[in-house]
Each structure stands twice: as C-alpha cells, then as structure tokens.
Tab-separated table of C-alpha atoms in Angstrom:
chain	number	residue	atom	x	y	z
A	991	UNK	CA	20.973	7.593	-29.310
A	992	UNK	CA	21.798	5.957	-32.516
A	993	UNK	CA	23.436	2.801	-34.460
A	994	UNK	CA	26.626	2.488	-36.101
A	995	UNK	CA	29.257	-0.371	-37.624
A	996	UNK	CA	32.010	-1.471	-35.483
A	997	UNK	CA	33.645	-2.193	-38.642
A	998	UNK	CA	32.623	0.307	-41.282
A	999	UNK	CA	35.274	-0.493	-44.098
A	1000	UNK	CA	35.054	-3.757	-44.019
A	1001	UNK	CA	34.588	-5.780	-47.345
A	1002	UNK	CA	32.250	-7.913	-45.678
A	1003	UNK	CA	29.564	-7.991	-43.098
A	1004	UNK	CA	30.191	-5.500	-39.425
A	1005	UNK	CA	29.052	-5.794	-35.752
A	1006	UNK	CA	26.183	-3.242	-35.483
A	1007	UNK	CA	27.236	-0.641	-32.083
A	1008	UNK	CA	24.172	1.054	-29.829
A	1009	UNK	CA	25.698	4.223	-28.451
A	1010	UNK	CA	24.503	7.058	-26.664
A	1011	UNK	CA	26.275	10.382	-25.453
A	1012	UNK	CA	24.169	10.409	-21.863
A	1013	UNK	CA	23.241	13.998	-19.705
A	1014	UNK	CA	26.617	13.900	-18.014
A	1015	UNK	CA	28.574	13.528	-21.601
A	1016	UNK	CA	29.332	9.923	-20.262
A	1017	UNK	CA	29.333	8.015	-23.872
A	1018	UNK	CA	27.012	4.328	-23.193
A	1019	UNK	CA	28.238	2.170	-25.959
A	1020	UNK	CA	26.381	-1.301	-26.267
A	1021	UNK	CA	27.338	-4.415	-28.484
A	1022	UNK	CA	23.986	-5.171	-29.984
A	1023	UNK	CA	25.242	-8.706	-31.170
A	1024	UNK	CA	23.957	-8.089	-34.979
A	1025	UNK	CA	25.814	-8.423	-37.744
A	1026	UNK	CA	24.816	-6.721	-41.281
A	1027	UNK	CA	27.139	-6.313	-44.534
A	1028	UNK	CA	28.175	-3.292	-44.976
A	1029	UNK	CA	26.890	-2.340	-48.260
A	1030	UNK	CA	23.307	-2.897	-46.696
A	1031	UNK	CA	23.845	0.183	-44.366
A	1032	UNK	CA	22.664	3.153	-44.764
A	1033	UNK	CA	25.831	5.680	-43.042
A	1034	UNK	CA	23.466	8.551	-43.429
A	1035	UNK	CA	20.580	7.814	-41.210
A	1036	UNK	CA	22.854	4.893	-39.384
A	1037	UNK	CA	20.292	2.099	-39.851
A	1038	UNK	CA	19.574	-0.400	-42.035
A	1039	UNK	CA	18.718	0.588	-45.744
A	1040	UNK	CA	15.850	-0.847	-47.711
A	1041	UNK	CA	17.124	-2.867	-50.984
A	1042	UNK	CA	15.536	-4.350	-53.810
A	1043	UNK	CA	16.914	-8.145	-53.281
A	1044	UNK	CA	14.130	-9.872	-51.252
A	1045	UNK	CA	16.524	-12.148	-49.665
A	1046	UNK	CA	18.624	-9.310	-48.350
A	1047	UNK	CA	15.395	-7.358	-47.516
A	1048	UNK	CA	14.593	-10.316	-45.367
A	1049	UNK	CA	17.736	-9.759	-43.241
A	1050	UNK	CA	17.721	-5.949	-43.161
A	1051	UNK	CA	14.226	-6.932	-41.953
A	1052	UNK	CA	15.313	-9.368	-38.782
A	1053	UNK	CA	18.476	-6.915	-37.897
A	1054	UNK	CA	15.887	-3.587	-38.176
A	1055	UNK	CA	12.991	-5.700	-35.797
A	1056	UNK	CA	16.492	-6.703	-33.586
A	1057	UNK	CA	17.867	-2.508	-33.363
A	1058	UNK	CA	14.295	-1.483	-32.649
A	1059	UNK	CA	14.779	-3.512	-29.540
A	1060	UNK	CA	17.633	-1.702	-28.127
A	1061	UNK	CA	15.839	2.062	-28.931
A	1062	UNK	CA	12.835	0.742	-27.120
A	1063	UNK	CA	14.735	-0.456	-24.094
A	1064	UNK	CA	16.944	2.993	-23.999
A	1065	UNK	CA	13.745	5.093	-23.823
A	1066	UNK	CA	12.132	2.829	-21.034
A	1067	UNK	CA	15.299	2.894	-18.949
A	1068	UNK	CA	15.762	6.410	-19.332
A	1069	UNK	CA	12.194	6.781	-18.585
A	1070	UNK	CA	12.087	5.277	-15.755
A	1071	UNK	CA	15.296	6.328	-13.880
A	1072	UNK	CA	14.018	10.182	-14.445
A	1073	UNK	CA	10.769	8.928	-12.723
A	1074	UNK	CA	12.851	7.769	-9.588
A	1075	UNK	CA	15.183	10.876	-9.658
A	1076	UNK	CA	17.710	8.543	-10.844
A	1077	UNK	CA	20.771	9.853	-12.991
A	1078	UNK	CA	20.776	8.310	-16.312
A	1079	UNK	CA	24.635	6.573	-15.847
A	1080	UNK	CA	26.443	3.811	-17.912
A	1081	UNK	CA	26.505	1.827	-15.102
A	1082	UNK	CA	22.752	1.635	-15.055
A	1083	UNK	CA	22.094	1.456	-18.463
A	1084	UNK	CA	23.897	-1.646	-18.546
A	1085	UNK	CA	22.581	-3.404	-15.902
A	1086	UNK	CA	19.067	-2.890	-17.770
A	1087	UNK	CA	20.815	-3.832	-21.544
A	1088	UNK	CA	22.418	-6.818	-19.417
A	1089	UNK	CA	18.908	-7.826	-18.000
A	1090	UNK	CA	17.306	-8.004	-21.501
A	1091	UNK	CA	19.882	-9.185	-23.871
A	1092	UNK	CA	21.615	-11.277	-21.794
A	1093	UNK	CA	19.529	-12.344	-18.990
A	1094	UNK	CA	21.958	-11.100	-16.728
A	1095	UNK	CA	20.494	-10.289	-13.286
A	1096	UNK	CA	22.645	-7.937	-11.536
A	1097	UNK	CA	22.858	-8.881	-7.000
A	1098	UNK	CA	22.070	-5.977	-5.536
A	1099	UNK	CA	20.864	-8.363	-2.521
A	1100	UNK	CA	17.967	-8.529	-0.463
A	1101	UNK	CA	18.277	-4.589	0.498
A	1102	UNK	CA	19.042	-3.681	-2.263
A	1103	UNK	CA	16.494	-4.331	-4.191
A	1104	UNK	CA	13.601	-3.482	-1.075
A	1105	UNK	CA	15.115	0.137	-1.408
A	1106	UNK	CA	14.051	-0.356	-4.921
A	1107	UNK	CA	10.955	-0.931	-4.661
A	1108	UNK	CA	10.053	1.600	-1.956
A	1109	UNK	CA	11.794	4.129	-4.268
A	1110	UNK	CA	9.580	2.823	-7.668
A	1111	UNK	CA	6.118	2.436	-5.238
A	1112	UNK	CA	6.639	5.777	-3.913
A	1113	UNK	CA	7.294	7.662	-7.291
A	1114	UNK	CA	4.308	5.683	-9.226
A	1115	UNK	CA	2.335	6.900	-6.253
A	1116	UNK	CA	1.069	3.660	-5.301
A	1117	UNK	CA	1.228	3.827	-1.929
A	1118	UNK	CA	-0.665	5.852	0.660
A	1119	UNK	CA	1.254	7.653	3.600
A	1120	UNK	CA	0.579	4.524	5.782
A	1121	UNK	CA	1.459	1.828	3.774
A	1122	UNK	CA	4.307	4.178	2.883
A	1123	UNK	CA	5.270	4.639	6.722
A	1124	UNK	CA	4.918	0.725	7.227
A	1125	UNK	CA	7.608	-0.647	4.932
A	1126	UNK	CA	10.232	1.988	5.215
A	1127	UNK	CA	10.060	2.276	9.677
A	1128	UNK	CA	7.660	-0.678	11.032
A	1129	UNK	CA	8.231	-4.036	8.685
A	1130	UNK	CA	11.905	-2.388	7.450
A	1131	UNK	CA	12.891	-2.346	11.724
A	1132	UNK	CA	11.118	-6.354	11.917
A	1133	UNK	CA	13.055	-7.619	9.168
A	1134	UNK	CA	16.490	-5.560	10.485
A	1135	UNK	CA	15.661	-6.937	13.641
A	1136	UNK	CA	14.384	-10.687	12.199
A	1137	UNK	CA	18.005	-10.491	10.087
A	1138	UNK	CA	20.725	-9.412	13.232
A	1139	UNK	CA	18.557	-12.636	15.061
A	1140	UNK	CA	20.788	-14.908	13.109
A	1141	UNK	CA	18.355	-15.105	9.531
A	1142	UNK	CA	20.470	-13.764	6.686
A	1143	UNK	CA	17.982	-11.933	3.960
A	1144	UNK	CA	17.890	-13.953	0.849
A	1145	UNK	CA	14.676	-13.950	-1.536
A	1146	UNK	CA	15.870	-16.953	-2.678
A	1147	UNK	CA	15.845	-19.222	0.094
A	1148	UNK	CA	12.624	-17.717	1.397
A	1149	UNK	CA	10.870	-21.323	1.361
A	1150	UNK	CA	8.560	-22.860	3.994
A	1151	UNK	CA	11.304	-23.549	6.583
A	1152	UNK	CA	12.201	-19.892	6.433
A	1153	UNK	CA	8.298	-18.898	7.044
A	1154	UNK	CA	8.606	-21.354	9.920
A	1155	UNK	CA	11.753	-19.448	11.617
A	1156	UNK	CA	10.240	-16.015	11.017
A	1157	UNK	CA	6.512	-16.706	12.146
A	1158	UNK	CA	8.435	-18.083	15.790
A	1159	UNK	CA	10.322	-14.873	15.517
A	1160	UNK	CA	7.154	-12.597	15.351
A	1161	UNK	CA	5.027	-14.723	17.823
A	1162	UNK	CA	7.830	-15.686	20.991
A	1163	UNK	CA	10.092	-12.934	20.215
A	1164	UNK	CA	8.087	-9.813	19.483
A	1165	UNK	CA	4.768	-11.348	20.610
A	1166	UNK	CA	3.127	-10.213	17.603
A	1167	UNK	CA	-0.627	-11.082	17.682
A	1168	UNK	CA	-2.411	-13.262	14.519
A	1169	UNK	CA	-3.739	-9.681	12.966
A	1170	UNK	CA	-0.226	-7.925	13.326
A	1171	UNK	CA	1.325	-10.731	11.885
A	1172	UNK	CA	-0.871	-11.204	8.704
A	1173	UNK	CA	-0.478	-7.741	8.006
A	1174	UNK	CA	3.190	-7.968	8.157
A	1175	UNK	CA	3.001	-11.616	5.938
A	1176	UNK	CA	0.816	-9.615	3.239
A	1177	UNK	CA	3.611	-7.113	3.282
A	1178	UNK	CA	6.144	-9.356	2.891
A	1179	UNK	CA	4.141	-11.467	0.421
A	1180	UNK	CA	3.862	-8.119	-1.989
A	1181	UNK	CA	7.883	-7.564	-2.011
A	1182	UNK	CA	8.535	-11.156	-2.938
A	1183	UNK	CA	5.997	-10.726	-5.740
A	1184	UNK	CA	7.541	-7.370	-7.275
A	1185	UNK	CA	11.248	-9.541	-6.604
A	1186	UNK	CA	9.274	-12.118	-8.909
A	1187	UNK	CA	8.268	-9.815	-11.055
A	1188	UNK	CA	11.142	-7.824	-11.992
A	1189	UNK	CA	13.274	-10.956	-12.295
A	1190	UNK	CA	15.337	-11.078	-9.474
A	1191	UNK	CA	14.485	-14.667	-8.126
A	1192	UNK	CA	12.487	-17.607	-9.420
A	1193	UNK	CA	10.996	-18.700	-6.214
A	1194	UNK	CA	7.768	-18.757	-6.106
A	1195	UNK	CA	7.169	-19.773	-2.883
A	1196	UNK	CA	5.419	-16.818	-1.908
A	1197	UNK	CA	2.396	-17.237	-4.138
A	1198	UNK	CA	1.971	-19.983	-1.405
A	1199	UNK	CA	1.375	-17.849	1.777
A	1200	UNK	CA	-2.063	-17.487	3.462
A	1201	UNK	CA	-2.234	-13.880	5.117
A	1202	UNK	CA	-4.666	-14.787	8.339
A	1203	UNK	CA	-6.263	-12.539	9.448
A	1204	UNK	CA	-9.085	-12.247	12.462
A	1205	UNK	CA	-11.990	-10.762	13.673
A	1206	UNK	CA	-11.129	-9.034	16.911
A	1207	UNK	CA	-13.191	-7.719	20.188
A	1208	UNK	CA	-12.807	-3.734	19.044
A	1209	UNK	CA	-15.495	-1.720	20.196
A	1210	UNK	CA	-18.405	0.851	18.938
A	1211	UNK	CA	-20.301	3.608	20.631
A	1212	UNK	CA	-24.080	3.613	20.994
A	1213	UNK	CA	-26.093	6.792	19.668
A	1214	UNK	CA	-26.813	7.376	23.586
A	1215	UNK	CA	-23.137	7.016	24.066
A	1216	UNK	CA	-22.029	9.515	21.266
A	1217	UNK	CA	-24.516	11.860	22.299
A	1218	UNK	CA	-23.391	11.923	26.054
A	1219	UNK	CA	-19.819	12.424	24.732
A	1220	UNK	CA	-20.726	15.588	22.155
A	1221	UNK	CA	-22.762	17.091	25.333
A	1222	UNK	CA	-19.969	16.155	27.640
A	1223	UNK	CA	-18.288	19.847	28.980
A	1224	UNK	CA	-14.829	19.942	27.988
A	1225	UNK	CA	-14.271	23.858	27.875
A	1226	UNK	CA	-11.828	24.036	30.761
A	1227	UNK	CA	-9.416	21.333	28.611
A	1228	UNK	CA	-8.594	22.602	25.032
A	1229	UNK	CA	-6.997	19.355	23.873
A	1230	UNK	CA	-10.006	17.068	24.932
A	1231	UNK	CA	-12.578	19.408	23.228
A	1232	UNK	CA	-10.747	19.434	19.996
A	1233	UNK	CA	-10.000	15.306	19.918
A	1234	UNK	CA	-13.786	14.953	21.326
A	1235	UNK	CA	-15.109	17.189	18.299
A	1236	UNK	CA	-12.794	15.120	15.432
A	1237	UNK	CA	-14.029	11.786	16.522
A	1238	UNK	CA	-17.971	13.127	16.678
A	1239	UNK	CA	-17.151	14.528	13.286
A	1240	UNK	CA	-15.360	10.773	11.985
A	1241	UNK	CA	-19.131	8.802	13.865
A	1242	UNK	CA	-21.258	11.284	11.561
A	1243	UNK	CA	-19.770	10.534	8.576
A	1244	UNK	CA	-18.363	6.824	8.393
A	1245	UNK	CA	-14.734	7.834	7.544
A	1246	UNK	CA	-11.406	7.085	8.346
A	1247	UNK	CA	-9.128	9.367	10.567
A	1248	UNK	CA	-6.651	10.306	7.729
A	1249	UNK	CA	-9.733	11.201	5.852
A	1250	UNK	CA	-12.007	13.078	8.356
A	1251	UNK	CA	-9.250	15.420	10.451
A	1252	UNK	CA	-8.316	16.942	6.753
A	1253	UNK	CA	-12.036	17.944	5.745
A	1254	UNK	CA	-12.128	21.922	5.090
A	1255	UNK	CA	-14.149	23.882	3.245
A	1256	UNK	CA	-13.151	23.309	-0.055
A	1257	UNK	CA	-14.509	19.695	0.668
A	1258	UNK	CA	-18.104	20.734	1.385
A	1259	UNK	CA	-20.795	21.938	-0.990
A	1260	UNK	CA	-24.670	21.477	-1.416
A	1261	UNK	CA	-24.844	19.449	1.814
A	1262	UNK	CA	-22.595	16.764	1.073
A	1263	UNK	CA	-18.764	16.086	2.125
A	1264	UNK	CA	-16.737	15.276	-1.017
A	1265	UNK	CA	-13.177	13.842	-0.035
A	1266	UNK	CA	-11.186	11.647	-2.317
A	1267	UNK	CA	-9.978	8.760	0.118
A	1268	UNK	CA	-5.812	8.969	1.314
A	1269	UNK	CA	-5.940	4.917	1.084
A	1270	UNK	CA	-7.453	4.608	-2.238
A	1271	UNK	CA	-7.050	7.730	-4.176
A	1272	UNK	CA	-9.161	6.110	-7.078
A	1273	UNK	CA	-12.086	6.600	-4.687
A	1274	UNK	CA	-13.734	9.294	-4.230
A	1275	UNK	CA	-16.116	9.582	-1.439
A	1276	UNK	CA	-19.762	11.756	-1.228
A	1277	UNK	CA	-21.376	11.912	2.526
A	1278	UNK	CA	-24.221	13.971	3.283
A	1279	UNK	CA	-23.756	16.177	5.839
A	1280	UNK	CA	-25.259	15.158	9.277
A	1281	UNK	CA	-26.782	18.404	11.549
A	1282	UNK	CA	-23.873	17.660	14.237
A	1283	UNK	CA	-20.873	17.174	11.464
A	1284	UNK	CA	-21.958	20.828	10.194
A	1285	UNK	CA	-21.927	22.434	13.779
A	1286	UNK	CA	-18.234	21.099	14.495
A	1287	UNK	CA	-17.301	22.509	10.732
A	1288	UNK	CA	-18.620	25.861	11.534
A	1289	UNK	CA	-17.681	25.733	15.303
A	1290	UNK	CA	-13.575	25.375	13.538
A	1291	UNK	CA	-14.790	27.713	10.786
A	1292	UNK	CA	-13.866	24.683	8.332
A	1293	UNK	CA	-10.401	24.762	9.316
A	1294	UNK	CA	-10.184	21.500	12.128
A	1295	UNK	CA	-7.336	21.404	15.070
A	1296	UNK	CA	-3.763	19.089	13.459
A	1297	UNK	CA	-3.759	16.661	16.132
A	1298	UNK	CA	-1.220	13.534	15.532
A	1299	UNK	CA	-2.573	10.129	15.281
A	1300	UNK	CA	-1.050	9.550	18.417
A	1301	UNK	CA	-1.867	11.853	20.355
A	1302	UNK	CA	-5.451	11.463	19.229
A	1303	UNK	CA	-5.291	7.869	20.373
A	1304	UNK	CA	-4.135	8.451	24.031
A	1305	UNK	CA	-6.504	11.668	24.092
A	1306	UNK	CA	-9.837	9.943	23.107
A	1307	UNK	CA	-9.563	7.668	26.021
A	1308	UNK	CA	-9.732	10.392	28.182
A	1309	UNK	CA	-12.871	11.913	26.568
A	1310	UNK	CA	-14.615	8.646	26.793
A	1311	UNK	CA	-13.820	7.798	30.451
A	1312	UNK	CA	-14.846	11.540	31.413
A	1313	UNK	CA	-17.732	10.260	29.419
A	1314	UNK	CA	-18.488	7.193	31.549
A	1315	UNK	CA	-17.333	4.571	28.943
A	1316	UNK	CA	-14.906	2.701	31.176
A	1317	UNK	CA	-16.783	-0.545	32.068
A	1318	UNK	CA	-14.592	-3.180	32.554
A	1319	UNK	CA	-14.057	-5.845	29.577
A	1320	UNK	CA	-11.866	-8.577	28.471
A	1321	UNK	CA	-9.349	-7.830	26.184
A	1322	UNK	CA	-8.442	-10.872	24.167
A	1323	UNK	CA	-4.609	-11.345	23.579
A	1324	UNK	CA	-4.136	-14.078	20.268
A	1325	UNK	CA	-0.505	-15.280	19.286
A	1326	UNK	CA	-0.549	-17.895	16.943
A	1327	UNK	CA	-2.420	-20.924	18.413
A	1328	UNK	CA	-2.663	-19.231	22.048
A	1329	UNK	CA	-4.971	-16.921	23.666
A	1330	UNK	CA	-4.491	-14.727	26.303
A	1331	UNK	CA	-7.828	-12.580	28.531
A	1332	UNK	CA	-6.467	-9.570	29.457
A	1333	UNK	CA	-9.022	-7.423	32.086
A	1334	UNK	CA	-8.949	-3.846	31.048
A	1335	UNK	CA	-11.467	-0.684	30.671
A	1336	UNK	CA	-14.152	-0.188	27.661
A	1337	UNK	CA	-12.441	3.170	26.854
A	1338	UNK	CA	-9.051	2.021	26.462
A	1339	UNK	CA	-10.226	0.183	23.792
A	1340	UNK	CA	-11.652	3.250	21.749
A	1341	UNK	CA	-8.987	3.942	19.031
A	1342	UNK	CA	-9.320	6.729	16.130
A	1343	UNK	CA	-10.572	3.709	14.195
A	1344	UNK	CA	-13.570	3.313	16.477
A	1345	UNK	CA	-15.423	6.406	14.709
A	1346	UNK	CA	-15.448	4.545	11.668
A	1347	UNK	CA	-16.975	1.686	13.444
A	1348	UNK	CA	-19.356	3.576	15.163
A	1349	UNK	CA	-20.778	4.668	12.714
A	1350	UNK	CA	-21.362	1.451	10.616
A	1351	UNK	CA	-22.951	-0.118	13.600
A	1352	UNK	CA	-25.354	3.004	14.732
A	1353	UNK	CA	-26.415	2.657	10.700
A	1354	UNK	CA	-26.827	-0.576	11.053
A	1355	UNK	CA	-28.750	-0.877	14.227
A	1356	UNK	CA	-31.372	1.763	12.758
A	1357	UNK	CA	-32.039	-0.984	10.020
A	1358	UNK	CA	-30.088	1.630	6.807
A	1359	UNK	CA	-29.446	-0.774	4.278
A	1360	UNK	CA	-25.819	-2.286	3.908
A	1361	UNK	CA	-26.115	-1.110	0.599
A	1362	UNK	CA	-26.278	2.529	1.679
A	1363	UNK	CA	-23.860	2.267	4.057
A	1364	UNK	CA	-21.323	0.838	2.017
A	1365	UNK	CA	-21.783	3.868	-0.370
A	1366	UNK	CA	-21.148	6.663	2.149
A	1367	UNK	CA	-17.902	4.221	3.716
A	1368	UNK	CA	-16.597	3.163	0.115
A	1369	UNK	CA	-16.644	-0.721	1.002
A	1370	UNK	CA	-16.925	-2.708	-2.253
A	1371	UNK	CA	-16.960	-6.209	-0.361
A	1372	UNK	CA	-19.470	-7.319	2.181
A	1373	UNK	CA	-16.679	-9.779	4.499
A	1374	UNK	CA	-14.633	-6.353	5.117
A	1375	UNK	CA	-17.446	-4.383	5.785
A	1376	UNK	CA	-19.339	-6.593	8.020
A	1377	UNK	CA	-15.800	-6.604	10.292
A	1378	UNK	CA	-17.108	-3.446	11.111
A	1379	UNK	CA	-20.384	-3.960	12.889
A	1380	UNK	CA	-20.597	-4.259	17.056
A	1381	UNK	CA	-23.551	-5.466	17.803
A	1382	UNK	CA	-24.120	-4.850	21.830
A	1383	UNK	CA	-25.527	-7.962	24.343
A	1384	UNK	CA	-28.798	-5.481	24.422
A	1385	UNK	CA	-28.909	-5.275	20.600
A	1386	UNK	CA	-28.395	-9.180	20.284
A	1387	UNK	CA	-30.791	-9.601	23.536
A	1388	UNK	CA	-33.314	-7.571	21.810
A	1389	UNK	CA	-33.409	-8.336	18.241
A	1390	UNK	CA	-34.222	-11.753	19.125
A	1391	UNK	CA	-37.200	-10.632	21.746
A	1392	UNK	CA	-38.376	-8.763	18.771
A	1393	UNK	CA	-38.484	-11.892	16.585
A	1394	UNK	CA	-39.057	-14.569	18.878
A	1395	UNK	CA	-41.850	-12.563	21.257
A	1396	UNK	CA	-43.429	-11.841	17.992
A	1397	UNK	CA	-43.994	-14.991	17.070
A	1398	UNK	CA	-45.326	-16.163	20.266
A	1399	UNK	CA	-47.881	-13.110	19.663
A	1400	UNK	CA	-49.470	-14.736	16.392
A	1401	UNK	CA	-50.372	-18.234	18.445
C-alpha cells in the first residue's frame, strides 16, 4: 500500500495515485483526486514532505489529512473481507473506495445484500444458532415464497403499502398467527436497519414498524404434576425416560432447552450450575443445584442423551399424557384481527419451552421473590419475565380465599 504521482516530472503540480499490489499480485490502483506540486513530494517515503513555507505547509497539510483517508479505508476493507473469508480483489476494493469517495452505492439487490448480512452477523458472532437458523431457512423460505407471490424484493419501496401486501400474505396465505408474525416483522425490521445502515437505501420506513406481539394460553406444570412425571415408570421405553429426565432437569433449574440438554460436568462445581447462555453469550448464568437436577446428572454420569429439538417436542407429549396431563383445553388460534378456539389436550400443549415456564411459575407460586427468580433465569425486564408465569384456576381461586376469607376473619 502506498502513494505515488501520476505525473512525476511534471514542472507543475501531479494527480496523487493510491496503489496496492493485493494477495493474488492483482495491482488495485485508485485515483485519490489530490493534486500536490511536485517539488512538495517527498519520492522517498512517497508522501507529502514537510517544508518551511507556511502557506505550502498548509496544503501538504489538507492533501496529508486527504491520503490518510484512503490508508484508513484500505486497512478497514481489508480487515473486514478477511473477517468474512472474503478474498481481498480489485473488484471489491473499489466498490468500498467508490462508497466513500464517491458515494457510489454499488446494486447488489435485495439478495444480495441479505447474503451480506447473514455472512457479516455470522462472522461477528452476533447471532445465536436460532436466530442464525431463522433468517437463512424459516424468514429466507417466507420472503422466497412472499417474492414468487407476485412482490418483487426492493428495500426501497418497502413503504406502508408494501407492509400492507405482506402482512395479508402471512395472515390468509400462510395463516401465520399475531406472535409468528411479529417475530418475523422484528426480523425483517433488523435487515432494513443494517440496509440503512450500511448505506444501501434511504428509506426509513422501517423505523416505523410496531413488532406485536401477544401473550398466549401456553401452559406450566404444577410441583404435584412434575413430581408424578419424575416418578412416572418409563424403563421399558428408552426414548421417553431420557426426554422425561431433560425436561425434569430444564423445571429444576429455570433454563432454556439449548441451555439445559448441553450441561456436563465441566458446568457444575460447589453446588451450582454455571452455563454461559447460547442466546446471549454476554450472560452468564449461576443456578444452584436442586436435589432432583443432581440425581439426573449423576444418573447420565454428567454426560445427558443428544435428543433433537424435535424430537424432544413430539416425545414430551407422550411422557405427559402417560403422566395423566391430557385434560382437555382450548387452544386459541389468533390471525390478525380474528380468533379461532381450537379443542385439543393439556399435553399437546407442553413444548421444550414449558420447563422454563414451569419453573418460573412453581417459584412463583411458593412466594420466591421475582427478584430471585430473575437471577437464576437471566431476565433483566419484568414485562418478559412475567410472560412466563401460569397461574392455575386453583391458584387464582385460592389466592383470593386467602385474602378475601382473611379479611372476613378480622370482623
């Protein structure tokens, strides 16, 4: 990387050259746009050379500031493409000297530039494995699916009656409920800001959308309920016993599946779990160890069945019917402005997220502060964590015997 005169014998003043001989001897030669008389160049170091003439030492000045530019921009480009994997290339180098200089934007087009941001959120490490596994299968198939519709991808023309053609999309075509879809909208919503960010569009637009979300009817085990499960005999069906003892393990210590099926023993010490979250990796999570978490560690010898996230799904429903958790509820169905009571069974409701849930509302119920419970589960805000809690009719029923009967007492 260096500097040198377009003109160098010149009489007068030159055009100042940024050049580089890149990795793959591919020579990057840039027209920095300066200008500089040639006896104020210094051809030994290829820059600029201090003089004694404060007027000219004001220019050499400007043009140095000006040069320091394009060195600082090389570096960063180069930087960054060797963070992605990226071949350092003329081509690309030009496209980021274009960018800066002269606030040239190069179309790479709506999928284009989505594959670059999965590619520069995956190699900062931003992401976690299911955030990572929504935009590049679930939300990259919707908005495949929302373009061959008839809705050519521009994040340009992403405006309010664009929002209005892809919410009918998600809500009559793939019945998306209001939760799916808000997820989907925040998802959406983050793109369009890195787009923003990185300068390939001016539309703001998206700083406008509301990501709805809702509280909906998921259930949560009892103690009495969790107990009867753990006790339950599952030794003549391998699979059950193993999904059975992960989810008892996830109700005793409050966290989430991606979090709890990994625990081995390097994560235990002193009593306490210590697992740094798969979500969040700035968090770091310390759980005492309940009496039952410890017998399922040592029943696996710290080393817990791999059991996929969907097979665990389909399996726990099993366990908790053989466990006599199949009451009959209503399942409520919400797309957009329409509801929808669906009759189903209480254990087809039970999810690996249930454990999680469980075991804020058993804490809960036996009056632990919200405080403590939000330091074993890692919330920081009390609307997200109170999403959690599943109060029963017989908790409801008797919390307010316990207050009301109480007062009748004291007449």
């Amino acid at each position: 990387m260096n500097f040198k005169l377009k003109q160098p014998k010149s009489s007068n003043e030159s055009l100042i050259l940024f050049y580089s001989t890149l990795p793959n001897k591919e020579r990057f030669v840039y027209s920095t746009g300066e200008r500089i008389p040639v006896n104020l160049w210094d051809f030994n170091i290829q820059f600029p050379r201090k003089t004694k003439s404060q007027k000219d030492q004001e220019l050499v000045n400007m043009v140095t500031m000006q040069l320091n530019r394009y060195s600082s921009l090389f570096n960063k480009t180069k930087s960054t493409l060797l963070s992605r994997d990226l071949e350092v290339t003329k081509k690309r180098l030009k496209e980021s000297f274009d960018q800066e200089f002269k606030n040239i934007k190069v179309d790479k087009g709506f999928w284009g530039v989505y594959k670059e941001f999965c590619e520069s959120k995956k190699s900062l490490g931003d992401w976690s494995k299911s955030t990572q596994s929504r935009y590049e299968k679930s939300f990259y198939n919707l908005m495949k699916d929302f373009e061959s519709y008839g809705s050519k991808l521009n994040v340009e023309t992403i405006d309010e009656k664009w929002m209005g053609k892809f919410k009918t999309y998600c809500e009559r075509v793939k019945e998306h409920q209001v939760n799916t879809y808000g997820r989907n909208l925040g998802l959406l919503k983050a793109f369009l800001g890195y787009c923003y960010n990185e300068g390939y569009t001016k539309n703001e637009y998206f700083r406008k959308l509301k990501v709805k979300r809702v509280i909906t009817d998921q259930v949560a085990l009892t103690m009495e309920e969790l107990d009867t499960m753990y006790t339950l005999d599952l030794s003549n069906s391998k699979r059950l016993e193993r999904v059975r003892d992960l989810f008892v393990l996830g109700c005793n210590t409050g966290l989430r599946f991606s979090d709890y099926k990994r625990i081995s023993r390097g994560h235990v010490s002193n009593g306490y779990i210590t697992v740094r979250e798969t979500k969040d990796k700035s968090k770091t999570q310390r759980i005492p160890l309940s009496k039952t978490a410890s017998e399922i560690l040592e029943k696996y010898d710290y080393n817990l069945p791999v059991i996929s996230d969907q097979k665990f799904r389909e399996y726990i429903k099993e366990v908790a019917s053989l466990s006599g958790i199949n009451e009959p509820i209503i399942k409520v169905k919400q797309i957009g402005n329409q509801t929808e009571e669906i009759l189903t069974t209480r254990n087809n409701r039970i999810s690996t997220h249930t454990a999680r849930r469980t075991f804020i509302t058993i804490m809960k119920n036996m009056k632990v502060p919200d405080a403590i419970i939000m330091k074993i589960t890692g919330h920081k805000s009390m609307s997200s964590f109170n999403m959690y809690y599943r109060p029963t009719s017989e908790d409801v029923g008797s919390e307010l015997k316990r207050v009301f009967d109480k007062e009748e007492s004291n007449e």
